[in-house]
């Protein structure tokens, strides 16, 4: 436990980025409190993510002691054409996993009495000595450091860099998860694969993930699918984000409020355009998630005693599959910079200098991987100027932007 004289940190946002930062700072002697807007637990939410050894290492450093497999092991990736024929392969053994497989252990590693639900940040003020957060319920807390880990619509960022807004990329990710036991026997050969599909417009991705209980035992796993689906900005996107009561949600819609007619239209489109048996996944999904794809780049990550981290600072499109890893690396760099100096603004400036270049690189890589969807092309090779072949798309997707092997990097 931190000593009475410990430096105090407020973390805004209790998702993966906030929990990486909170755990790492706590274990370096900081007095940390996490303030999360959601009133209920986030445990059961989320779909699939690519997993990386780098994430695992930072989880251990954050205090996670977990002997379970980090996910389901896949040997590589393959691309199938509109008829379901494999047209490209790439060996790349890796774990694919569920978002909860990272979030849940981080949450268990952090003391429950330091994690506060229902705290909606509305204002941040700071002076030379301290920083203060104010919440919608009237509560107010003061500390030496404030970490804005409150996601792509960050209220913290709105106070320090109000000019930054997410830019819609012209397509959404329809996501869903299906229990392994619910599939037909014909789906079995597909279930184990990490597959990229090109149905003529957009792109599909599918892979196995652990069960809700984190089991990777055959029969207890789940299948994660994602369809990058063109939706024009303006009226079409507004309609997709409008719930059954007629309320139009800004930027994203809670999964439970997605209108059944939109989900049914996606399923009909899947039946018409995805090769069998790939259409089974959307057909059998009970709940969908719609993720409009945005680009977001902040001008900085350090503002006096305020640090931005994870999606609050930079959002790379999901093609790179490194959103969780990027947040973890931000958190580690932040904790390390703060360990070296008593001067918090100076430490945060060093943190920003270390993390802005790789964050920009991730955003640029992800834009490149999604450019053919944005341009409404059937696949990247349809436009040679994009400089992206199918094998290269397979090689670059779902893996860290930094430190990948020779011959693969840009
Ligand atoms: C429930 C959930 C499920 C997810 N599932 C997936 C997934 O399956 N696959 C995937 O690739 N990515 C998923 N993500 C997104 C993923 O976590 C991020 O893209 C990335 O990992 C960076 O995380 P982050 O902590 O920076 O941001 P986020 O994960 O977006 O977390 C931001 C947190 O801040 C909280 N918050 C927002 N505003 C305020 C405020 N004003 N005051 C206090 N708290 C606030 C939010 O409730 C949220 O918990 C999910 C996020 C959440 C919250």
Coordinates of C-alpha atoms and ligand atoms in Angstrom, one line a residue:
X1 CA 0.0 0.0 0.0
X2 CA 1.2 3.5 -0.7
X3 CA 2.7 5.5 2.2
X4 CA 1.0 8.6 3.6
X5 CA 3.5 10.8 1.7
X6 CA 3.0 9.1 -1.6
X7 CA 2.3 11.1 -4.7
X8 CA -1.4 11.1 -5.6
X9 CA -2.7 10.2 -9.1
X10 CA -6.3 10.5 -10.4
X11 CA -7.0 8.2 -13.3
X12 CA -10.1 9.2 -15.4
X13 CA -11.5 6.1 -17.2
X14 CA -11.4 2.6 -15.8
X15 CA -11.1 0.6 -19.0
X16 CA -7.9 -1.1 -20.1
X17 CA -5.8 2.0 -20.5
X18 CA -6.8 3.4 -17.2
X19 CA -6.2 0.1 -15.4
X20 CA -2.8 -0.4 -17.0
X21 CA -1.8 3.1 -15.7
X22 CA -3.4 2.7 -12.3
X23 CA -1.8 -0.7 -11.6
X24 CA 1.6 0.4 -12.8
X25 CA 1.6 3.6 -10.8
X26 CA 0.2 1.9 -7.7
X27 CA 3.1 -0.7 -7.8
X28 CA 5.6 2.1 -8.0
X29 CA 4.2 3.6 -4.7
X30 CA 1.7 6.1 -6.0
X31 CA -1.6 6.7 -4.2
X32 CA -4.0 6.0 -7.1
X33 CA -7.8 6.4 -7.5
X34 CA -9.6 5.4 -10.6
X35 CA -12.8 7.3 -11.6
X36 CA -15.0 5.5 -14.2
X37 CA -18.2 7.0 -15.7
X38 CA -20.0 3.7 -16.2
X39 CA -22.2 2.7 -13.3
X40 CA -22.0 -1.0 -13.9
X41 CA -19.1 -3.3 -14.4
X42 CA -17.4 -3.5 -17.9
X43 CA -16.4 -7.2 -17.4
X44 CA -18.9 -8.9 -19.7
X45 CA -18.5 -6.4 -22.5
X46 CA -16.2 -6.4 -25.5
X47 CA -15.4 -8.7 -28.4
X48 CA -12.2 -10.0 -29.9
X49 CA -8.7 -8.5 -30.0
X50 CA -5.3 -9.6 -31.4
X51 CA -3.0 -10.4 -28.5
X52 CA 0.7 -9.7 -28.4
X53 CA 3.6 -10.9 -26.2
X54 CA 4.3 -7.2 -25.4
X55 CA 0.9 -6.8 -23.9
X56 CA 1.4 -9.9 -21.8
X57 CA 4.8 -8.6 -20.5
X58 CA 3.2 -5.2 -19.5
X59 CA 0.3 -7.1 -17.8
X60 CA 2.8 -8.9 -15.6
X61 CA 4.6 -5.7 -14.8
X62 CA 1.2 -4.2 -13.8
X63 CA 0.7 -7.0 -11.3
X64 CA -1.3 -9.6 -13.1
X65 CA -0.5 -13.1 -11.9
X66 CA -2.4 -15.3 -14.2
X67 CA -1.4 -18.8 -15.4
X68 CA -4.2 -19.2 -18.0
X69 CA -3.5 -19.1 -21.7
X70 CA -3.7 -15.6 -22.9
X71 CA -6.1 -16.6 -25.7
X72 CA -6.6 -19.0 -28.5
X73 CA -3.5 -19.8 -30.6
X74 CA -3.7 -19.5 -34.4
X75 CA -0.9 -20.5 -36.7
X76 CA -1.4 -17.6 -39.2
X77 CA -3.9 -15.8 -41.3
X78 CA -5.6 -16.4 -44.6
X79 CA -7.6 -14.4 -47.1
X80 CA -10.6 -15.8 -48.8
X81 CA -12.3 -14.3 -51.9
X82 CA -16.0 -13.7 -52.4
X83 CA -16.5 -17.4 -53.2
X84 CA -14.7 -18.5 -50.0
X85 CA -11.5 -19.8 -51.8
X86 CA -8.2 -19.1 -50.0
X87 CA -6.3 -16.7 -52.1
X88 CA -3.4 -15.8 -49.7
X89 CA -1.8 -17.1 -46.6
X90 CA 0.6 -15.7 -44.0
X91 CA 2.3 -17.7 -41.3
X92 CA 2.2 -15.8 -38.1
X93 CA 1.5 -17.8 -34.9
X94 CA -0.2 -15.6 -32.4
X95 CA -2.9 -15.5 -29.7
X96 CA -6.2 -14.0 -30.5
X97 CA -8.3 -13.3 -27.5
X98 CA -11.3 -11.5 -25.9
X99 CA -11.1 -7.9 -24.7
X100 CA -12.2 -9.2 -21.3
X101 CA -9.2 -11.4 -21.1
X102 CA -7.1 -8.3 -20.7
X103 CA -9.6 -6.1 -18.8
X104 CA -10.7 -8.7 -16.2
X105 CA -7.2 -9.6 -14.8
X106 CA -6.2 -5.9 -14.8
X107 CA -9.4 -5.2 -12.8
X108 CA -8.8 -8.0 -10.4
X109 CA -5.2 -6.8 -9.8
X110 CA -6.4 -3.3 -8.8
X111 CA -7.8 -2.8 -5.3
X112 CA -11.6 -2.5 -5.5
X113 CA -11.8 0.3 -2.9
X114 CA -9.7 2.5 -5.2
X115 CA -12.0 2.1 -8.3
X116 CA -15.0 4.4 -8.3
X117 CA -18.0 3.8 -10.6
X118 CA -20.5 6.4 -11.7
X119 CA -17.9 9.2 -11.8
X120 CA -18.5 11.3 -14.9
X121 CA -15.7 13.9 -15.3
X122 CA -16.9 17.3 -16.2
X123 CA -14.0 19.7 -15.5
X124 CA -10.2 19.7 -14.9
X125 CA -8.3 22.7 -13.4
X126 CA -4.7 22.9 -12.4
X127 CA -2.0 25.2 -11.0
X128 CA 1.7 24.9 -10.3
X129 CA 1.0 22.6 -7.3
X130 CA -1.9 20.4 -8.0
X131 CA -4.7 19.3 -10.4
X132 CA -8.4 19.0 -9.6
X133 CA -11.1 16.9 -11.2
X134 CA -14.8 17.7 -10.9
X135 CA -17.5 15.2 -11.6
X136 CA -21.2 15.5 -12.6
X137 CA -22.3 14.3 -9.2
X138 CA -20.6 17.3 -7.6
X139 CA -17.6 15.3 -6.2
X140 CA -14.2 16.9 -6.5
X141 CA -10.7 15.4 -6.0
X142 CA -7.3 16.9 -6.1
X143 CA -3.9 15.2 -6.8
X144 CA -0.4 15.7 -8.1
X145 CA -1.2 14.0 -11.4
X146 CA -4.3 13.4 -13.6
X147 CA -4.3 10.7 -16.3
X148 CA -6.9 11.1 -19.0
X149 CA -7.7 7.5 -20.0
X150 CA -11.3 8.2 -20.9
X151 CA -11.4 7.0 -24.5
X152 CA -11.8 8.6 -27.9
X153 CA -14.4 11.2 -26.8
X154 CA -12.2 12.1 -23.8
X155 CA -13.7 14.8 -21.5
X156 CA -10.1 15.3 -20.2
X157 CA -8.9 16.0 -23.7
X158 CA -11.8 18.5 -24.2
X159 CA -10.4 20.6 -21.4
X160 CA -6.7 20.6 -22.6
X161 CA -7.1 20.3 -26.4
X162 CA -10.7 21.2 -27.2
X163 CA -9.9 21.6 -30.9
X164 CA -9.4 17.8 -31.4
X165 CA -12.3 15.8 -32.7
X166 CA -12.6 12.3 -34.1
X167 CA -12.8 12.2 -37.9
X168 CA -15.2 9.6 -39.4
X169 CA -13.4 7.3 -41.9
X170 CA -16.6 6.4 -43.9
X171 CA -17.2 2.9 -42.6
X172 CA -18.2 1.1 -39.4
X173 CA -17.1 -2.2 -37.9
X174 CA -20.1 -4.5 -37.3
X175 CA -18.9 -6.8 -34.5
X176 CA -20.4 -9.8 -32.9
X177 CA -19.6 -12.9 -30.9
X178 CA -21.1 -16.4 -31.2
X179 CA -20.7 -19.4 -28.8
X180 CA -18.7 -22.2 -30.4
X181 CA -21.5 -24.7 -29.5
X182 CA -24.0 -22.9 -31.6
X183 CA -22.4 -23.4 -34.9
X184 CA -23.2 -26.1 -37.5
X185 CA -20.6 -28.8 -38.1
X186 CA -19.8 -27.1 -41.5
X187 CA -18.4 -24.2 -39.6
X188 CA -15.8 -26.3 -37.8
X189 CA -12.9 -25.8 -40.4
X190 CA -13.5 -22.1 -40.3
X191 CA -13.8 -21.7 -36.6
X192 CA -10.0 -22.4 -35.9
X193 CA -8.8 -19.9 -38.6
X194 CA -7.9 -16.3 -38.5
X195 CA -9.6 -15.3 -41.7
X196 CA -9.8 -12.1 -43.8
X197 CA -12.7 -11.9 -46.3
X198 CA -13.3 -9.6 -49.2
X199 CA -17.0 -9.8 -50.1
X200 CA -16.8 -7.0 -52.7
X201 CA -17.4 -4.1 -50.4
X202 CA -15.7 -3.8 -47.1
X203 CA -13.7 -6.5 -45.4
X204 CA -14.5 -9.2 -42.9
X205 CA -12.3 -10.6 -40.1
X206 CA -13.0 -13.7 -38.0
X207 CA -11.2 -15.7 -35.4
X208 CA -11.8 -17.8 -32.2
X209 CA -11.6 -16.2 -28.8
X210 CA -11.9 -17.6 -25.2
X211 CA -15.3 -18.1 -23.7
X212 CA -16.9 -15.6 -21.4
X213 CA -15.4 -17.6 -18.5
X214 CA -12.0 -17.2 -20.1
X215 CA -11.9 -20.9 -21.1
X216 CA -10.0 -21.9 -24.2
X217 CA -11.2 -25.5 -24.1
X218 CA -12.7 -26.7 -27.4
X219 CA -16.5 -26.4 -27.2
X220 CA -16.4 -23.6 -24.7
X221 CA -14.8 -20.9 -26.9
X222 CA -16.5 -18.2 -28.9
X223 CA -16.1 -16.9 -32.4
X224 CA -15.5 -13.2 -33.0
X225 CA -16.5 -11.6 -36.3
X226 CA -16.0 -8.1 -37.6
X227 CA -17.3 -6.7 -40.8
X228 CA -15.8 -3.4 -42.0
X229 CA -18.9 -2.0 -43.7
X230 CA -19.2 1.2 -45.7
X231 CA -21.7 3.6 -44.3
X232 CA -21.7 7.2 -45.7
X233 CA -21.3 10.0 -43.1
X234 CA -24.3 12.2 -42.6
X235 CA -27.9 10.8 -42.8
X236 CA -26.9 7.1 -43.2
X237 CA -24.6 7.1 -40.2
X238 CA -27.0 9.2 -38.2
X239 CA -29.7 6.6 -38.9
X240 CA -27.5 3.7 -37.9
X241 CA -26.8 5.5 -34.6
X242 CA -30.4 6.3 -33.9
X243 CA -32.2 4.0 -31.5
X244 CA -35.8 2.7 -31.6
X245 CA -37.0 5.6 -29.5
X246 CA -35.8 8.0 -32.2
X247 CA -32.8 9.3 -30.2
X248 CA -29.7 9.9 -32.4
X249 CA -26.5 9.1 -30.5
X250 CA -23.4 11.1 -31.2
X251 CA -20.3 9.1 -32.4
X252 CA -21.4 5.6 -31.2
X253 CA -24.5 3.7 -30.0
X254 CA -24.7 1.4 -27.0
X255 CA -25.0 -2.2 -28.3
X256 CA -28.3 -2.8 -26.6
X257 CA -29.8 0.1 -28.5
X258 CA -28.9 -0.9 -32.0
X259 CA -32.2 -1.1 -33.9
X260 CA -33.3 -4.6 -34.9
X261 CA -33.9 -3.5 -38.5
X262 CA -30.3 -2.5 -38.9
X263 CA -29.1 -5.9 -37.5
X264 CA -31.5 -7.7 -39.7
X265 CA -30.3 -5.8 -42.8
X266 CA -26.7 -6.8 -41.9
X267 CA -27.7 -10.4 -41.6
X268 CA -29.6 -10.3 -44.9
X269 CA -26.6 -8.8 -46.6
X270 CA -24.3 -11.4 -45.0
X271 CA -26.6 -14.2 -46.3
X272 CA -26.5 -12.7 -49.8
X273 CA -22.8 -11.8 -50.0
X274 CA -20.6 -13.8 -47.6
X275 CA -19.5 -17.2 -48.8
X276 CA -21.0 -20.1 -46.9
X277 CA -20.3 -20.9 -44.1
X278 CA -19.0 -17.4 -43.2
X279 CA -22.5 -16.0 -43.1
X280 CA -23.3 -18.3 -40.2
X281 CA -21.5 -16.0 -37.7
X282 CA -23.7 -12.9 -38.3
X283 CA -26.7 -15.1 -38.7
X284 CA -26.2 -16.7 -35.2
X285 CA -25.1 -13.6 -33.3
X286 CA -27.5 -12.5 -30.5
X287 CA -26.0 -9.1 -29.9
X288 CA -24.1 -6.8 -32.2
X289 CA -21.7 -4.0 -31.7
X290 CA -21.4 -1.1 -34.2
X291 CA -18.1 0.7 -34.1
X292 CA -17.9 3.7 -36.4
X293 CA -14.3 3.9 -37.5
X294 CA -12.6 7.2 -36.6
X295 CA -9.1 8.7 -36.9
X296 CA -7.9 10.8 -34.0
X297 CA -4.6 12.5 -33.3
X298 CA -4.0 14.8 -30.4
X299 CA -1.4 17.6 -30.7
X300 CA 0.2 16.4 -27.5
X301 CA -0.1 13.9 -24.6
X302 CA 1.2 16.1 -21.8
X303 CA -0.5 19.3 -20.6
X304 CA 1.2 20.4 -17.3
X305 CA 0.0 17.9 -14.7
X306 CA -2.4 16.2 -17.1
X307 CA -1.4 13.2 -19.3
X308 CA -3.5 11.8 -22.1
X309 CA -3.2 8.0 -22.7
X310 CA -4.6 5.3 -25.0
X311 CA -7.6 6.3 -27.2
X312 CA -8.0 9.6 -25.4
X313 CA -4.7 10.7 -27.2
X314 CA -4.6 8.7 -30.5
X315 CA -7.0 6.3 -32.1
X316 CA -5.7 4.0 -34.8
X317 CA -8.3 2.2 -36.8
X318 CA -8.7 -1.4 -35.6
X319 CA -6.9 -2.9 -38.7
X320 CA -3.6 -2.7 -36.8
X321 CA -5.1 -4.5 -33.8
X322 CA -2.9 -2.7 -31.3
X323 CA -5.4 -0.4 -29.5
X324 CA -4.9 -2.3 -26.2
X325 CA -1.2 -2.7 -26.7
X326 CA -0.8 1.0 -27.5
X327 CA -2.6 1.9 -24.3
X328 CA -0.4 -0.5 -22.3
X329 CA 2.8 1.0 -23.8
X330 CA 1.6 4.5 -23.1
X331 CA 0.9 3.5 -19.4
X332 CA 4.4 1.9 -19.1
X333 CA 6.1 4.8 -20.6
X334 CA 4.2 7.2 -18.3
X335 CA 5.1 5.2 -15.2
X336 CA 8.7 5.0 -16.2
X337 CA 9.0 8.7 -17.0
X338 CA 7.4 9.6 -13.6
X339 CA 9.8 7.3 -11.7
X340 CA 12.8 9.2 -12.9
X341 CA 11.8 12.8 -11.8
X342 CA 10.1 14.6 -9.0
X343 CA 9.0 17.4 -11.5
X344 CA 5.8 16.0 -12.9
X345 CA 5.3 18.3 -15.9
X346 CA 8.9 17.6 -17.0
X347 CA 8.3 13.9 -16.6
X348 CA 5.1 14.1 -18.6
X349 CA 6.9 16.1 -21.4
X350 CA 9.3 13.2 -21.7
X351 CA 6.5 10.7 -21.8
X352 CA 4.9 12.6 -24.6
X353 CA 8.1 12.8 -26.6
X354 CA 8.5 9.0 -26.3
X355 CA 4.9 8.1 -27.2
X356 CA 3.8 10.6 -29.9
X357 CA 5.9 9.2 -32.8
X358 CA 4.8 5.5 -32.4
X359 CA 1.2 6.6 -31.9
X360 CA 1.3 8.7 -35.1
X361 CA 2.9 5.7 -36.9
X362 CA 0.1 3.4 -35.7
X363 CA -2.6 5.9 -37.0
X364 CA -0.8 6.1 -40.4
X365 CA -0.5 2.3 -40.7
X366 CA -4.1 1.8 -39.9
X367 CA -5.3 4.5 -42.4
X368 CA -3.3 2.7 -45.1
X369 CA -4.8 -0.6 -44.3
X370 CA -8.3 0.8 -44.4
X371 CA -7.9 3.1 -47.4
X372 CA -9.4 0.7 -49.9
X373 CA -12.6 0.4 -47.8
X374 CA -12.8 4.2 -47.4
X375 CA -12.5 4.4 -51.2
X376 CA -15.2 1.7 -51.7
X377 CA -12.8 -0.6 -53.6
X378 CA -13.3 -4.4 -53.5
X379 CA -9.8 -5.0 -52.2
X380 CA -6.5 -3.1 -51.9
X381 CA -5.0 -4.3 -55.2
X382 CA -7.9 -2.7 -57.1
X383 CA -5.9 0.6 -56.8
X384 CA -2.2 0.1 -57.3
X385 CA -1.5 3.6 -56.0
X386 CA -2.4 2.4 -52.5
X387 CA 0.7 0.2 -52.7
X388 CA -0.9 -2.7 -50.8
X389 CA -1.1 -6.3 -52.0
X390 CA -3.3 -8.9 -50.3
X391 CA -0.3 -10.7 -48.8
X392 CA 1.0 -7.5 -47.5
X393 CA -2.3 -6.6 -46.0
X394 CA -2.3 -9.9 -44.2
X395 CA 1.2 -9.4 -43.0
X396 CA 0.6 -5.9 -41.6
X397 CA -2.8 -6.4 -40.0
X398 CA -3.3 -7.2 -36.4
X399 CA 0.3 -6.8 -35.3
X400 CA 2.4 -4.2 -33.6
X401 CA 3.7 -1.3 -35.7
X402 CA 7.0 -1.1 -33.8
X403 CA 9.6 -3.9 -33.9
X404 CA 8.0 -6.2 -36.4
X405 CA 10.3 -8.4 -38.4
X406 CA 12.5 -7.5 -41.3
X407 CA 10.9 -7.2 -44.6
X408 CA 7.4 -6.6 -43.2
X409 CA 7.8 -3.0 -41.9
X410 CA 6.9 -0.1 -44.2
Ligands
LIG1 C1 -16.6 -2.0 -22.4 C2 -15.5 -1.9 -23.5 C3 -15.4 -2.9 -24.4 C4 -14.4 -2.8 -25.4 N1 -14.2 -3.9 -26.2 C5 -13.3 -3.8 -27.2 C6 -13.1 -4.9 -28.1 O1 -13.7 -6.0 -28.0 N2 -12.2 -4.8 -29.1 C7 -11.4 -3.7 -29.2 O2 -10.6 -3.7 -30.1 N3 -11.6 -2.6 -28.4 C8 -12.5 -2.7 -27.4 N4 -12.7 -1.6 -26.6 C9 -11.9 -0.4 -26.8 C10 -10.5 -0.5 -26.3 O3 -10.5 -0.7 -24.9 C11 -9.8 0.7 -26.7 O4 -9.9 1.0 -28.1 C12 -8.3 0.7 -26.4 O5 -7.9 -0.5 -25.9 C13 -7.8 1.8 -25.6 O6 -8.4 1.8 -24.3 P1 -8.7 3.1 -23.5 O7 -8.7 2.6 -22.0 O8 -7.7 4.1 -23.9 O9 -10.1 3.6 -23.9 P2 -11.5 2.9 -23.7 O10 -11.5 1.5 -23.7 O11 -12.5 3.6 -24.7 O12 -12.0 3.4 -22.2 C14 -12.4 4.7 -21.9 C15 -13.1 4.6 -20.5 O13 -13.3 5.9 -20.0 C16 -14.6 6.0 -19.5 N5 -15.1 7.4 -19.6 C17 -15.4 8.0 -20.8 N6 -15.8 9.3 -20.5 C18 -15.6 9.4 -19.1 C19 -15.8 10.5 -18.2 N7 -16.2 11.7 -18.6 N8 -15.5 10.3 -16.9 C20 -15.1 9.1 -16.5 N9 -14.9 8.0 -17.3 C21 -15.1 8.2 -18.6 C22 -15.4 5.0 -20.4 O14 -16.6 4.6 -19.8 C23 -14.4 3.9 -20.6 O15 -14.5 2.9 -19.6 C24 -13.6 -1.6 -25.5 C25 -13.8 -0.6 -24.6 C26 -14.8 -0.7 -23.6 C27 -14.9 0.5 -22.6

